[in-house]
PDB file of C-alpha atoms in Angstrom:
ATOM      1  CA  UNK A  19       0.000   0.000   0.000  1.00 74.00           C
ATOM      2  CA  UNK A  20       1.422   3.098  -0.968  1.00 81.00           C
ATOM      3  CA  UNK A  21       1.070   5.959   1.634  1.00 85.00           C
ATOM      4  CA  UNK A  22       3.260   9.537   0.535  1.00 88.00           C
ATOM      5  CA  UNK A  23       4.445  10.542  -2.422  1.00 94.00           C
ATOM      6  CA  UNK A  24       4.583   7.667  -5.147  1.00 94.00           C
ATOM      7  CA  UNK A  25       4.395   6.533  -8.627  1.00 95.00           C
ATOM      8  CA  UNK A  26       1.278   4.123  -9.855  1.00 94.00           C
ATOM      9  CA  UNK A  27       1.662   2.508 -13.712  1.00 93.00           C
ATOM     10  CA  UNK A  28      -1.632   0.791 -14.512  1.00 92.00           C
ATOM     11  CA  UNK A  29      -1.816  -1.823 -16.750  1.00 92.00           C
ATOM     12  CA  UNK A  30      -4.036  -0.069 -19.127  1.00 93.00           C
ATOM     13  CA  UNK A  31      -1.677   2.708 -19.680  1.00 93.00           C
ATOM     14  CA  UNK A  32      -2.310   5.332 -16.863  1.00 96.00           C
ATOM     15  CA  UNK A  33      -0.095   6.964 -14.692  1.00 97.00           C
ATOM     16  CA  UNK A  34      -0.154   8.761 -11.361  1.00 97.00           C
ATOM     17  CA  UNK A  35       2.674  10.709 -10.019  1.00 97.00           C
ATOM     18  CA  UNK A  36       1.882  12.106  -6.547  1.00 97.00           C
ATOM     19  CA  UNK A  37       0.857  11.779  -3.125  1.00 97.00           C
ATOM     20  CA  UNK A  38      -1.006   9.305  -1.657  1.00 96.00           C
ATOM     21  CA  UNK A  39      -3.002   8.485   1.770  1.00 94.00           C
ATOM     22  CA  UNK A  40      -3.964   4.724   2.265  1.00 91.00           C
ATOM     23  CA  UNK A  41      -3.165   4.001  -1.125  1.00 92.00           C
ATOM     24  CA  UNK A  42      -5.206   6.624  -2.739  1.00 94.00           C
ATOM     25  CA  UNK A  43      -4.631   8.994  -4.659  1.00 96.00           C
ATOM     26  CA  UNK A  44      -4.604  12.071  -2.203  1.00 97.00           C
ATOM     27  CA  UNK A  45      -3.218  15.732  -2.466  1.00 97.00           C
ATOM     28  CA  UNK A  46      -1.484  16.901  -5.245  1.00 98.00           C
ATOM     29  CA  UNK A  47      -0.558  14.715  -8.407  1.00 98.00           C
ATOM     30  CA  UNK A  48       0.170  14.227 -12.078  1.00 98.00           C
ATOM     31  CA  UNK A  49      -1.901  12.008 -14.217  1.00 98.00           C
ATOM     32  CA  UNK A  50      -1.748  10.944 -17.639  1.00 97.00           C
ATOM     33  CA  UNK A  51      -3.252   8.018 -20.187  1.00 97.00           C
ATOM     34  CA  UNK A  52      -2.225   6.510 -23.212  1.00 96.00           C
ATOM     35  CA  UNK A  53      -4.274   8.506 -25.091  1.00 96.00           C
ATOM     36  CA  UNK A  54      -2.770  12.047 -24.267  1.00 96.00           C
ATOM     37  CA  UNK A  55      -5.159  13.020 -21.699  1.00 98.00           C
ATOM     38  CA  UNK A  56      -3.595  14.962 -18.540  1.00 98.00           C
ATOM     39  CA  UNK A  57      -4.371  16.419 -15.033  1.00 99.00           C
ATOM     40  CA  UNK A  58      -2.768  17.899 -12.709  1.00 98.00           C
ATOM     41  CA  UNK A  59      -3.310  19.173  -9.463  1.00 98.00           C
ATOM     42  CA  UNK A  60      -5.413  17.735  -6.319  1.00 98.00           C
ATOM     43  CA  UNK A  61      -7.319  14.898  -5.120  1.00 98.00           C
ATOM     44  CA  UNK A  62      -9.073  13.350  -2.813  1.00 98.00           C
ATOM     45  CA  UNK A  63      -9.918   9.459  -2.233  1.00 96.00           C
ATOM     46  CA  UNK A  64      -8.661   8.502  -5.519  1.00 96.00           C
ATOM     47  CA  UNK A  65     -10.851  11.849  -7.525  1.00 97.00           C
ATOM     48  CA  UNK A  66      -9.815  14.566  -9.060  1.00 98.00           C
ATOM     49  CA  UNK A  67     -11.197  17.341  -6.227  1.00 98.00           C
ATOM     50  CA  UNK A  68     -10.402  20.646  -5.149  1.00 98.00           C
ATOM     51  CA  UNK A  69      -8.531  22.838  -8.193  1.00 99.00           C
ATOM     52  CA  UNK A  70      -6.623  21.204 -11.097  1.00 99.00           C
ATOM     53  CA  UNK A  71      -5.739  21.641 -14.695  1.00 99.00           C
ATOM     54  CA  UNK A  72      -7.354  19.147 -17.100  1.00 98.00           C
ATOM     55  CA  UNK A  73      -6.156  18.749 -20.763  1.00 98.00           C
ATOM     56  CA  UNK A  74      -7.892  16.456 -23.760  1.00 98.00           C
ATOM     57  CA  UNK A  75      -5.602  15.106 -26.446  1.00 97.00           C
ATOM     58  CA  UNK A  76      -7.402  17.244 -28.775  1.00 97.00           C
ATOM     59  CA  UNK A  77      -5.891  20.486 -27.151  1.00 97.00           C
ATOM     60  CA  UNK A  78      -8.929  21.513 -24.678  1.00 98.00           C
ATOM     61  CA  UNK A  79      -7.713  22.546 -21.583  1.00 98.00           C
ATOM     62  CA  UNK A  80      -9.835  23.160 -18.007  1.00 98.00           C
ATOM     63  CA  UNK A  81      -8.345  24.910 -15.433  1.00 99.00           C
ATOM     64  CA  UNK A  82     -10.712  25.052 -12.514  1.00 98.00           C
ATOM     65  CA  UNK A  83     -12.453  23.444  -9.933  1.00 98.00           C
ATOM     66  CA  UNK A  84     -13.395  19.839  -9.540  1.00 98.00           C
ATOM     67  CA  UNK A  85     -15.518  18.081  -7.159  1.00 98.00           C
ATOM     68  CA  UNK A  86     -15.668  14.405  -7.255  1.00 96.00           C
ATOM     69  CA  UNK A  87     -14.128  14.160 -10.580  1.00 96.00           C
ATOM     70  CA  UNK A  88     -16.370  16.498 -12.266  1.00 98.00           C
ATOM     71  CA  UNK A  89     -15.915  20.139 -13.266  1.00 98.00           C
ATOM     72  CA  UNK A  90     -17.894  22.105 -10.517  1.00 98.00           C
ATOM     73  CA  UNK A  91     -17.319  26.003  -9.445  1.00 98.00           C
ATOM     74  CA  UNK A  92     -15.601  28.552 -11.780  1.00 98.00           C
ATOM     75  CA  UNK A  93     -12.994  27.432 -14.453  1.00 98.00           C
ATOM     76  CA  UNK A  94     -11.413  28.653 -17.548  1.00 98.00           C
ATOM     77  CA  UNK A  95     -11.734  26.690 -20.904  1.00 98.00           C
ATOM     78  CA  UNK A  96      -9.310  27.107 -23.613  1.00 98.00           C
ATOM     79  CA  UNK A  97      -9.954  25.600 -26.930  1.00 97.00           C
ATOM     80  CA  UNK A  98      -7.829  24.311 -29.914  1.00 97.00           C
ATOM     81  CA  UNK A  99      -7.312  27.439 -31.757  1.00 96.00           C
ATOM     82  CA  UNK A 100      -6.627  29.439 -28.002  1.00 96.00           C
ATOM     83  CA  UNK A 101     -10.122  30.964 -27.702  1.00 97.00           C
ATOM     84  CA  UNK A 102     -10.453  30.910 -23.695  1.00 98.00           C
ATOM     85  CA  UNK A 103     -13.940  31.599 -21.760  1.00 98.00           C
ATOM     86  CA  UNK A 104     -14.659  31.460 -18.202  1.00 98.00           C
ATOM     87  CA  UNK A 105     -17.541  30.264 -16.234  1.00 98.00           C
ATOM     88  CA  UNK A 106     -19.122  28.242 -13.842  1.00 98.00           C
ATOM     89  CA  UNK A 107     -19.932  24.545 -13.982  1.00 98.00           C
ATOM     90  CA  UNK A 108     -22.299  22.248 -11.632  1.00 97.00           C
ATOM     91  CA  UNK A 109     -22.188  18.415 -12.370  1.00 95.00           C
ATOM     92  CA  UNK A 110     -19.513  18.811 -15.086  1.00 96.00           C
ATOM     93  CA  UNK A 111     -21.870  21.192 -17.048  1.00 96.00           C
ATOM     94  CA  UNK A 112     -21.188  24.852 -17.814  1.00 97.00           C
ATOM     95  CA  UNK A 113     -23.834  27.548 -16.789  1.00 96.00           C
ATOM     96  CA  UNK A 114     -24.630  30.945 -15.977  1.00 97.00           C
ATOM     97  CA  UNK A 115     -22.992  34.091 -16.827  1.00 97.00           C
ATOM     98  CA  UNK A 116     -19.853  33.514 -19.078  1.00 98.00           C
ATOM     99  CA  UNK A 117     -16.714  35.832 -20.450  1.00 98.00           C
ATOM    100  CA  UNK A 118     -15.264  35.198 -23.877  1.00 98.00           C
ATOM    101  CA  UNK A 119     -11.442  35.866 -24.495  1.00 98.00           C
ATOM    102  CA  UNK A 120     -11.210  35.079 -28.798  1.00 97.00           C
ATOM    103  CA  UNK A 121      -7.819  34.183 -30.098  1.00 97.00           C
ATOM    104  CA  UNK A 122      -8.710  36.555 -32.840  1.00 97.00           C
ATOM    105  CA  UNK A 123      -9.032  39.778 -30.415  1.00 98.00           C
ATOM    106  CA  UNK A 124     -13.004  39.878 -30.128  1.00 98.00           C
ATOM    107  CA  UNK A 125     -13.994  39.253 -26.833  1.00 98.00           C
ATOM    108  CA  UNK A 126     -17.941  39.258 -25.173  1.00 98.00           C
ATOM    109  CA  UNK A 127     -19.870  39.257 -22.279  1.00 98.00           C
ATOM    110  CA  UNK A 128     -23.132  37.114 -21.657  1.00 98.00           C
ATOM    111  CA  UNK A 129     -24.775  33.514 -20.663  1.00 97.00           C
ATOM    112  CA  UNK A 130     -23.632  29.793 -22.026  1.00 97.00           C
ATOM    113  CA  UNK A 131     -24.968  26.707 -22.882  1.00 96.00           C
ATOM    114  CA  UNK A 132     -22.867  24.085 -24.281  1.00 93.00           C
ATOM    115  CA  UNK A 133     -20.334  26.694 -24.967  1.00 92.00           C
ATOM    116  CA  UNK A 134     -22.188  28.754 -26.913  1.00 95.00           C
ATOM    117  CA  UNK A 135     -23.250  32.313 -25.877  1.00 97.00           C
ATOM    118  CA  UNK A 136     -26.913  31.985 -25.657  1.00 96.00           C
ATOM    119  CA  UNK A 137     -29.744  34.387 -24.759  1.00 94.00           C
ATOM    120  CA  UNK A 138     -28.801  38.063 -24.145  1.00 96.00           C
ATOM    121  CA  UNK A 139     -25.356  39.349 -23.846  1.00 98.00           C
ATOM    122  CA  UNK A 140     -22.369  41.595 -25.385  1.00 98.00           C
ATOM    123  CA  UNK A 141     -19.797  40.602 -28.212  1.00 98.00           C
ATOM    124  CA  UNK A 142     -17.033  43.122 -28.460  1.00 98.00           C
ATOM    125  CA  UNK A 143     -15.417  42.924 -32.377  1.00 98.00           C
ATOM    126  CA  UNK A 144     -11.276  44.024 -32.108  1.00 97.00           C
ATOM    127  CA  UNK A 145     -12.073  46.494 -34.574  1.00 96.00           C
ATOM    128  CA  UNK A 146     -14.365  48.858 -32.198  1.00 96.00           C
ATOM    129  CA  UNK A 147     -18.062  47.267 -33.497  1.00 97.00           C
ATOM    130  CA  UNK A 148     -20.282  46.342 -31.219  1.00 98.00           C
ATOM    131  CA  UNK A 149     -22.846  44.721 -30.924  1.00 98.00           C
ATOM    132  CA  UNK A 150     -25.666  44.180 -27.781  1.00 97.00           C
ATOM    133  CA  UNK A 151     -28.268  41.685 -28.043  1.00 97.00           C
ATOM    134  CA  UNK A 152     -29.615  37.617 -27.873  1.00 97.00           C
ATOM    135  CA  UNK A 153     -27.397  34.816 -29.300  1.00 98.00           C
ATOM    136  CA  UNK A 154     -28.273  31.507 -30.528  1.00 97.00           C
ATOM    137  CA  UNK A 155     -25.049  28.920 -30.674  1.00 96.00           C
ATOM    138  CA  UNK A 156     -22.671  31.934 -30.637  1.00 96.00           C
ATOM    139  CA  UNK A 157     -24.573  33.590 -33.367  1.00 98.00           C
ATOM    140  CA  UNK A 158     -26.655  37.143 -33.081  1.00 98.00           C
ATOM    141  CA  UNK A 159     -30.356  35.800 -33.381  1.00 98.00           C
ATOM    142  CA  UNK A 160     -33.048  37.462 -32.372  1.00 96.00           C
ATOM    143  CA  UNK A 161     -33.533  41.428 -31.403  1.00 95.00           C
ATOM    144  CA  UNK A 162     -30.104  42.573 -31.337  1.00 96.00           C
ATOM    145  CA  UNK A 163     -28.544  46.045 -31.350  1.00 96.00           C
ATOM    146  CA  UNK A 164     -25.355  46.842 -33.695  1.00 97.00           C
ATOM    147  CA  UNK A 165     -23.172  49.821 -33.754  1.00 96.00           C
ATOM    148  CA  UNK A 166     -20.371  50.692 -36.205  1.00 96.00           C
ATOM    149  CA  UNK A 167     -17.024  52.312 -34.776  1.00 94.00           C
ATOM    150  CA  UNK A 168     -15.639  52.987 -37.924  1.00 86.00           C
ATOM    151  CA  UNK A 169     -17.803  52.139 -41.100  1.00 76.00           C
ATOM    152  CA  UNK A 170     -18.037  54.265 -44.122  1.00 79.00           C
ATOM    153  CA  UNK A 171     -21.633  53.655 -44.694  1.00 91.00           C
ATOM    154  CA  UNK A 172     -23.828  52.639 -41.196  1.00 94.00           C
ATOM    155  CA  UNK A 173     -23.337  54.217 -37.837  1.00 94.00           C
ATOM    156  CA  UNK A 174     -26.312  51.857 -35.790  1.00 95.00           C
ATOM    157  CA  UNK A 175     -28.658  49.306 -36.302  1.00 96.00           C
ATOM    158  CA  UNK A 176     -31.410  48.203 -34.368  1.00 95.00           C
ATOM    159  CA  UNK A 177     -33.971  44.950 -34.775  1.00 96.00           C
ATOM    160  CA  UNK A 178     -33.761  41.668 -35.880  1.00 97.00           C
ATOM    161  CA  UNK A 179     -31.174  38.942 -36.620  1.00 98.00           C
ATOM    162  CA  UNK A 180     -31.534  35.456 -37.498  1.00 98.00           C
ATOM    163  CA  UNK A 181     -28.296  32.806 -37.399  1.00 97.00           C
ATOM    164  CA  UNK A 182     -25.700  35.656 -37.412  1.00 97.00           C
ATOM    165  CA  UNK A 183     -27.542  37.887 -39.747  1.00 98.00           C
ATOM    166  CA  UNK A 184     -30.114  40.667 -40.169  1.00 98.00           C
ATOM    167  CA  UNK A 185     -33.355  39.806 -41.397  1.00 98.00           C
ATOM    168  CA  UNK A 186     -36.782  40.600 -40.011  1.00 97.00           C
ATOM    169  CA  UNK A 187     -37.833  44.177 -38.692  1.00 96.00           C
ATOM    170  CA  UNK A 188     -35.121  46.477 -38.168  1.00 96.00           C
ATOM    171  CA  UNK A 189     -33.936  50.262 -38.105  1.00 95.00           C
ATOM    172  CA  UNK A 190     -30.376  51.197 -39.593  1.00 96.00           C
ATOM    173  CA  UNK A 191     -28.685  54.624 -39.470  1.00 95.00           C
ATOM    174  CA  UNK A 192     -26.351  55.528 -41.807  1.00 94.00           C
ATOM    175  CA  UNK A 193     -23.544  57.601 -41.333  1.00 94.00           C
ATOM    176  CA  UNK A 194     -24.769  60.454 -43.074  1.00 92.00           C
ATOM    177  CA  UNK A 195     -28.250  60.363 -40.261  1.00 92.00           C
ATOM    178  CA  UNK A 196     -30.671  58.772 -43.033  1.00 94.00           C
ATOM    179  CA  UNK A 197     -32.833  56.139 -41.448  1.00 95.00           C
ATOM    180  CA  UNK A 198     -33.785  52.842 -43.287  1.00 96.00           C
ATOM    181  CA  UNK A 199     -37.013  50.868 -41.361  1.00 95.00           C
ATOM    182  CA  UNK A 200     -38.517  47.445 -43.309  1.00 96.00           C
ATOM    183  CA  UNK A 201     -37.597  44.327 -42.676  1.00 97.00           C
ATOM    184  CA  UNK A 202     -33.870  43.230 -43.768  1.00 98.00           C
ATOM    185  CA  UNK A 203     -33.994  39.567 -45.469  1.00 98.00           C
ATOM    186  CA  UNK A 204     -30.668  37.104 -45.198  1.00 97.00           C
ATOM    187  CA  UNK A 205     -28.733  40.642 -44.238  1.00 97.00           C
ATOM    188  CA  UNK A 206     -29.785  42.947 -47.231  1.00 97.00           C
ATOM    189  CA  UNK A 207     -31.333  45.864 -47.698  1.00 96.00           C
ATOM    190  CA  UNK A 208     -34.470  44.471 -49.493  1.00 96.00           C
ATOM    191  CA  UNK A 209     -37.895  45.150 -50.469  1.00 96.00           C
ATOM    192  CA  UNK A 210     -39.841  48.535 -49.503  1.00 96.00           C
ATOM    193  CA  UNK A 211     -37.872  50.604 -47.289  1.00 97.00           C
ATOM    194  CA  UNK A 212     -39.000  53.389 -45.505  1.00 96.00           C
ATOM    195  CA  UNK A 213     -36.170  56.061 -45.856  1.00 96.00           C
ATOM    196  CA  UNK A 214     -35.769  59.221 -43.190  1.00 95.00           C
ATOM    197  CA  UNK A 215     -33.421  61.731 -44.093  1.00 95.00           C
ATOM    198  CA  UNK A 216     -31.377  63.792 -41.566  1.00 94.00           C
ATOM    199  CA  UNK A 217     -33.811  67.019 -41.698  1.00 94.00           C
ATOM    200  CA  UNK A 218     -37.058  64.215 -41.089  1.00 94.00           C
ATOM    201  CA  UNK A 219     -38.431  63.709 -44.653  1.00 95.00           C
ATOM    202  CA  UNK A 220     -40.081  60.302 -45.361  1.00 95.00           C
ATOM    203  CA  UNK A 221     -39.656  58.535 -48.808  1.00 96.00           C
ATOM    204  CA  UNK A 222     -40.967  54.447 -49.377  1.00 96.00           C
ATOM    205  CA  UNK A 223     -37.733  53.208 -51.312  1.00 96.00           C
ATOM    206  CA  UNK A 224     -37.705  50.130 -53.052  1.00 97.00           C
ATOM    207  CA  UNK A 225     -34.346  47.656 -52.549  1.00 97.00           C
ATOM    208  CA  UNK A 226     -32.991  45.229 -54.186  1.00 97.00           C
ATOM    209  CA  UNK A 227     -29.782  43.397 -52.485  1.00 95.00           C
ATOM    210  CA  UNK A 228     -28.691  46.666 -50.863  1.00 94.00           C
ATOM    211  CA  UNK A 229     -28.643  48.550 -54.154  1.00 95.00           C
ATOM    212  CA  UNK A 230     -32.199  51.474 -54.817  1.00 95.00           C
ATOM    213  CA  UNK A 231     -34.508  50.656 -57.346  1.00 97.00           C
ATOM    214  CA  UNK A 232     -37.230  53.245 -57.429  1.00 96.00           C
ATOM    215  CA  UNK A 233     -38.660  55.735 -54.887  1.00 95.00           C
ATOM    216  CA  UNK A 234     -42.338  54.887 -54.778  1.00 95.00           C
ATOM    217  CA  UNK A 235     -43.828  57.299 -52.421  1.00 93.00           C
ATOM    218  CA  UNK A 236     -42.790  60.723 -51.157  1.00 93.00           C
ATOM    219  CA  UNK A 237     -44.933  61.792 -47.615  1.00 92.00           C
ATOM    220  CA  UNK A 238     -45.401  65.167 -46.928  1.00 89.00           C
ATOM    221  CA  UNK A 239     -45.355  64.775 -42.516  1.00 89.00           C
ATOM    222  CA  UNK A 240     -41.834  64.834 -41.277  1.00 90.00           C
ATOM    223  CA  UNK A 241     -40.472  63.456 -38.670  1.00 88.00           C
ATOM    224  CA  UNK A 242     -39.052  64.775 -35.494  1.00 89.00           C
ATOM    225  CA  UNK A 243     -35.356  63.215 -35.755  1.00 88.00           C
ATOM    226  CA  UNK A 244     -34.372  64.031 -31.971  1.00 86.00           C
ATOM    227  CA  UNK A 245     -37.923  62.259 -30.922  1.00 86.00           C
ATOM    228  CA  UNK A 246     -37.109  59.434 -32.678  1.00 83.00           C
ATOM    229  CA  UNK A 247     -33.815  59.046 -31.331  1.00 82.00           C
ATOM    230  CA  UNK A 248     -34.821  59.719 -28.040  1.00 82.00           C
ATOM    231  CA  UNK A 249     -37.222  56.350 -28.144  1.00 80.00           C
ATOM    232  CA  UNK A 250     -34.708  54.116 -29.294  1.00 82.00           C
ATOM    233  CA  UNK A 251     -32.051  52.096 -26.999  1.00 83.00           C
ATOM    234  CA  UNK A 252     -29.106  53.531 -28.855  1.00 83.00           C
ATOM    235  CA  UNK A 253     -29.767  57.151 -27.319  1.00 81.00           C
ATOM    236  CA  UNK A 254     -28.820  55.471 -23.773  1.00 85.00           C
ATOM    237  CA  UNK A 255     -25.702  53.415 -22.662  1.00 91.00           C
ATOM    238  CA  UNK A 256     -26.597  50.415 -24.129  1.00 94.00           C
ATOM    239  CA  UNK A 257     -22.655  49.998 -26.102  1.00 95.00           C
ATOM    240  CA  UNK A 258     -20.987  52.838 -23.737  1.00 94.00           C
ATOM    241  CA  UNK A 259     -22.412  49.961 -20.505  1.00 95.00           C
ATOM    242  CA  UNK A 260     -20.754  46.475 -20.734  1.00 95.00           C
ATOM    243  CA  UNK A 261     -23.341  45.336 -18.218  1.00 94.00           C
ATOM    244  CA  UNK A 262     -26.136  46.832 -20.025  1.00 94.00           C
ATOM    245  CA  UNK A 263     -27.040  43.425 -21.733  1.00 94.00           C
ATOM    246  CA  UNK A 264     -28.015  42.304 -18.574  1.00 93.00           C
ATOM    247  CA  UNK A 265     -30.952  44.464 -18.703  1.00 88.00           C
ATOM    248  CA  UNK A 266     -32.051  43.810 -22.451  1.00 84.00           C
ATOM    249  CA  UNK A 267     -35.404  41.908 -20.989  1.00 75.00           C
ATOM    250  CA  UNK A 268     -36.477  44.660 -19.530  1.00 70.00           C
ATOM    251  CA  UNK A 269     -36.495  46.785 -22.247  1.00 58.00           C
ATOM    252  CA  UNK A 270     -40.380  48.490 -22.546  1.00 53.00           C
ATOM    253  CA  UNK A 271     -41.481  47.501 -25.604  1.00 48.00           C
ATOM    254  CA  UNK A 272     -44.198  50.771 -25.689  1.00 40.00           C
ATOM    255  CA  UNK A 273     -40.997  53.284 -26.175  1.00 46.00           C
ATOM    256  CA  UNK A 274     -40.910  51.497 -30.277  1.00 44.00           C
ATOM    257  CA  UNK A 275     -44.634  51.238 -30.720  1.00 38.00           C
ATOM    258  CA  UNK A 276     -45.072  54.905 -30.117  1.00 38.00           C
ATOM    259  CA  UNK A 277     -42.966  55.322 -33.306  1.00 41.00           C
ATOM    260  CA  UNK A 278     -44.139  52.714 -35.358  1.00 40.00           C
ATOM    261  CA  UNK A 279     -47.788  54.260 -34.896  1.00 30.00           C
ATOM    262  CA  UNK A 280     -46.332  57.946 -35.848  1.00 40.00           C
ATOM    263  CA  UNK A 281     -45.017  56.508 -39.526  1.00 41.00           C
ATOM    264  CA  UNK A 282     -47.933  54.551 -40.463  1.00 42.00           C
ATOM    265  CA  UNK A 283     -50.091  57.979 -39.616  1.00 40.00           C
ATOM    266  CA  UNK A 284     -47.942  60.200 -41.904  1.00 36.00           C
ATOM    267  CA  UNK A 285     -48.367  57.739 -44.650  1.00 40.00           C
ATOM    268  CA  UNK A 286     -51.661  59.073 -45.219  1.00 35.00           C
ATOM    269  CA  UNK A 287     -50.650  62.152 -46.294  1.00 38.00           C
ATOM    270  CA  UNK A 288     -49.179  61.729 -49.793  1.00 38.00           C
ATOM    271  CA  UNK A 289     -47.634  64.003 -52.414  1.00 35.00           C
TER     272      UNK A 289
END
């Protein structure tokens, strides 16, 4: 029976170098398979238990907290191509709130599930963009809010995304302060647009892949550019808050409608 620091060689391959209490692995200790597969750092009664770094033969590496062999309190993940996230796990599973650290230099804020950001949260782009808003499997989907740090064509946008891109009901700024509402299909501009120059005049524009075809209507009601602004999320400190994505549920849903019913209204009045 080995009791203090030892060596065990099993016969299928693994290896323990470490302590040992009764023959147990106990304390701290190196442990490897024939596969590739390595931990090191504590046990207790022959489990991995208390903190210790875990790495797969395919390059994953956990270093964290273990409890009875499985990953449980907060640990960092880093993956194959050095993308690293931390969060907390219960029963070997991750949950809760989670921090992404890319390898390319993006980096976000938000919840996981099966290390994924999923629901609401914050993805950071190296270049400056930023965008606030629900995730599906990593990708924006769902109401989502996008701003541009330096584009030469859009400054915001604000609606829907589906699997990483815009389509459905949205609102997009240029940088110029022309507005664009309609709804956005597989990320283009496309179909009848409702256009709102800086000075608040409202022209239906028809799209085709990002690119005008026609103006079809002209409206002679303008619209009150600082009102507008002033109901949307991007006038507050939605990008300029990194925990503002925390709040996205709570968003009123009354502060859009009132605009909504003010361009249907002045679409009445035609010239």
């Amino acid at each position: 029976m080995i009791h203090g620091k030892g060596v065990l060689k099993h016969k299928n391959g693994e290896e323990y170098e470490g302590e040992f209490y009764n023959g147990k692995k106990n304390g701290k200790g190196k442990w490897k398979d024939l596969e590739g597969n390595t931990y090191e750092g504590h046990w207790s009664n022959d489990r991995k238990h208390g903190h210790g770094i875990y790495k797969t033969k395919e390059g994953f590496i956990y270093d964290g907290e273990f409890e009875l062999n499985k990953r449980h309190g907060v640990g960092t993940i880093t993956t194959p191509d050095k993308t690293k996230y931390i969060c907390s796990f219960a029963d070997d599973v991750e949950f809760g709130e989670v921090e992404f650290f890319f390898a390319n230099g993006d980096h976000a804020l938000g919840y996981i599930n099966d290390g994924y950001l999923h629901k609401n949260g914050r993805y950071e782009f190296k270049n400056g963009d930023i965008y606030v808003g629900n995730f599906e499997k990593g990708l924006f989907h769902g109401k989502g809010y996008y701003k541009w740090a330096d584009s030469s064509h859009f400054s915001y946008y604000e609606g829907n995304y589906f699997q990483g891109k815009k389509h459905g009901n949205g609102i997009l700024t240029s940088i110029d302060g022309t507005i664009l509402c309609g709804d956005f299909k597989n990320n283009y501009i496309d179909g009848e647009f409702l256009t709102i120059s800086p000075q608040g005049i409202q022209t239906k524009v028809l799209y085709s892949k990002n690119n005008q075809v026609k103006i079809l209507e002209k409206f002679e009601e303008k619209i009150n550019i600082k009102e507008f602004y002033n109901q949307t999320e991007i006038n507050t400190t939605i990008f300029s808050d990194p925990e503002y994505y925390k709040n996205l549920y709570k968003i009123p849903e009354r502060k859009k409608a009132m605009f909504r019913i003010q361009i249907k209204n002045s679409q009445v009045k035609k010239k």
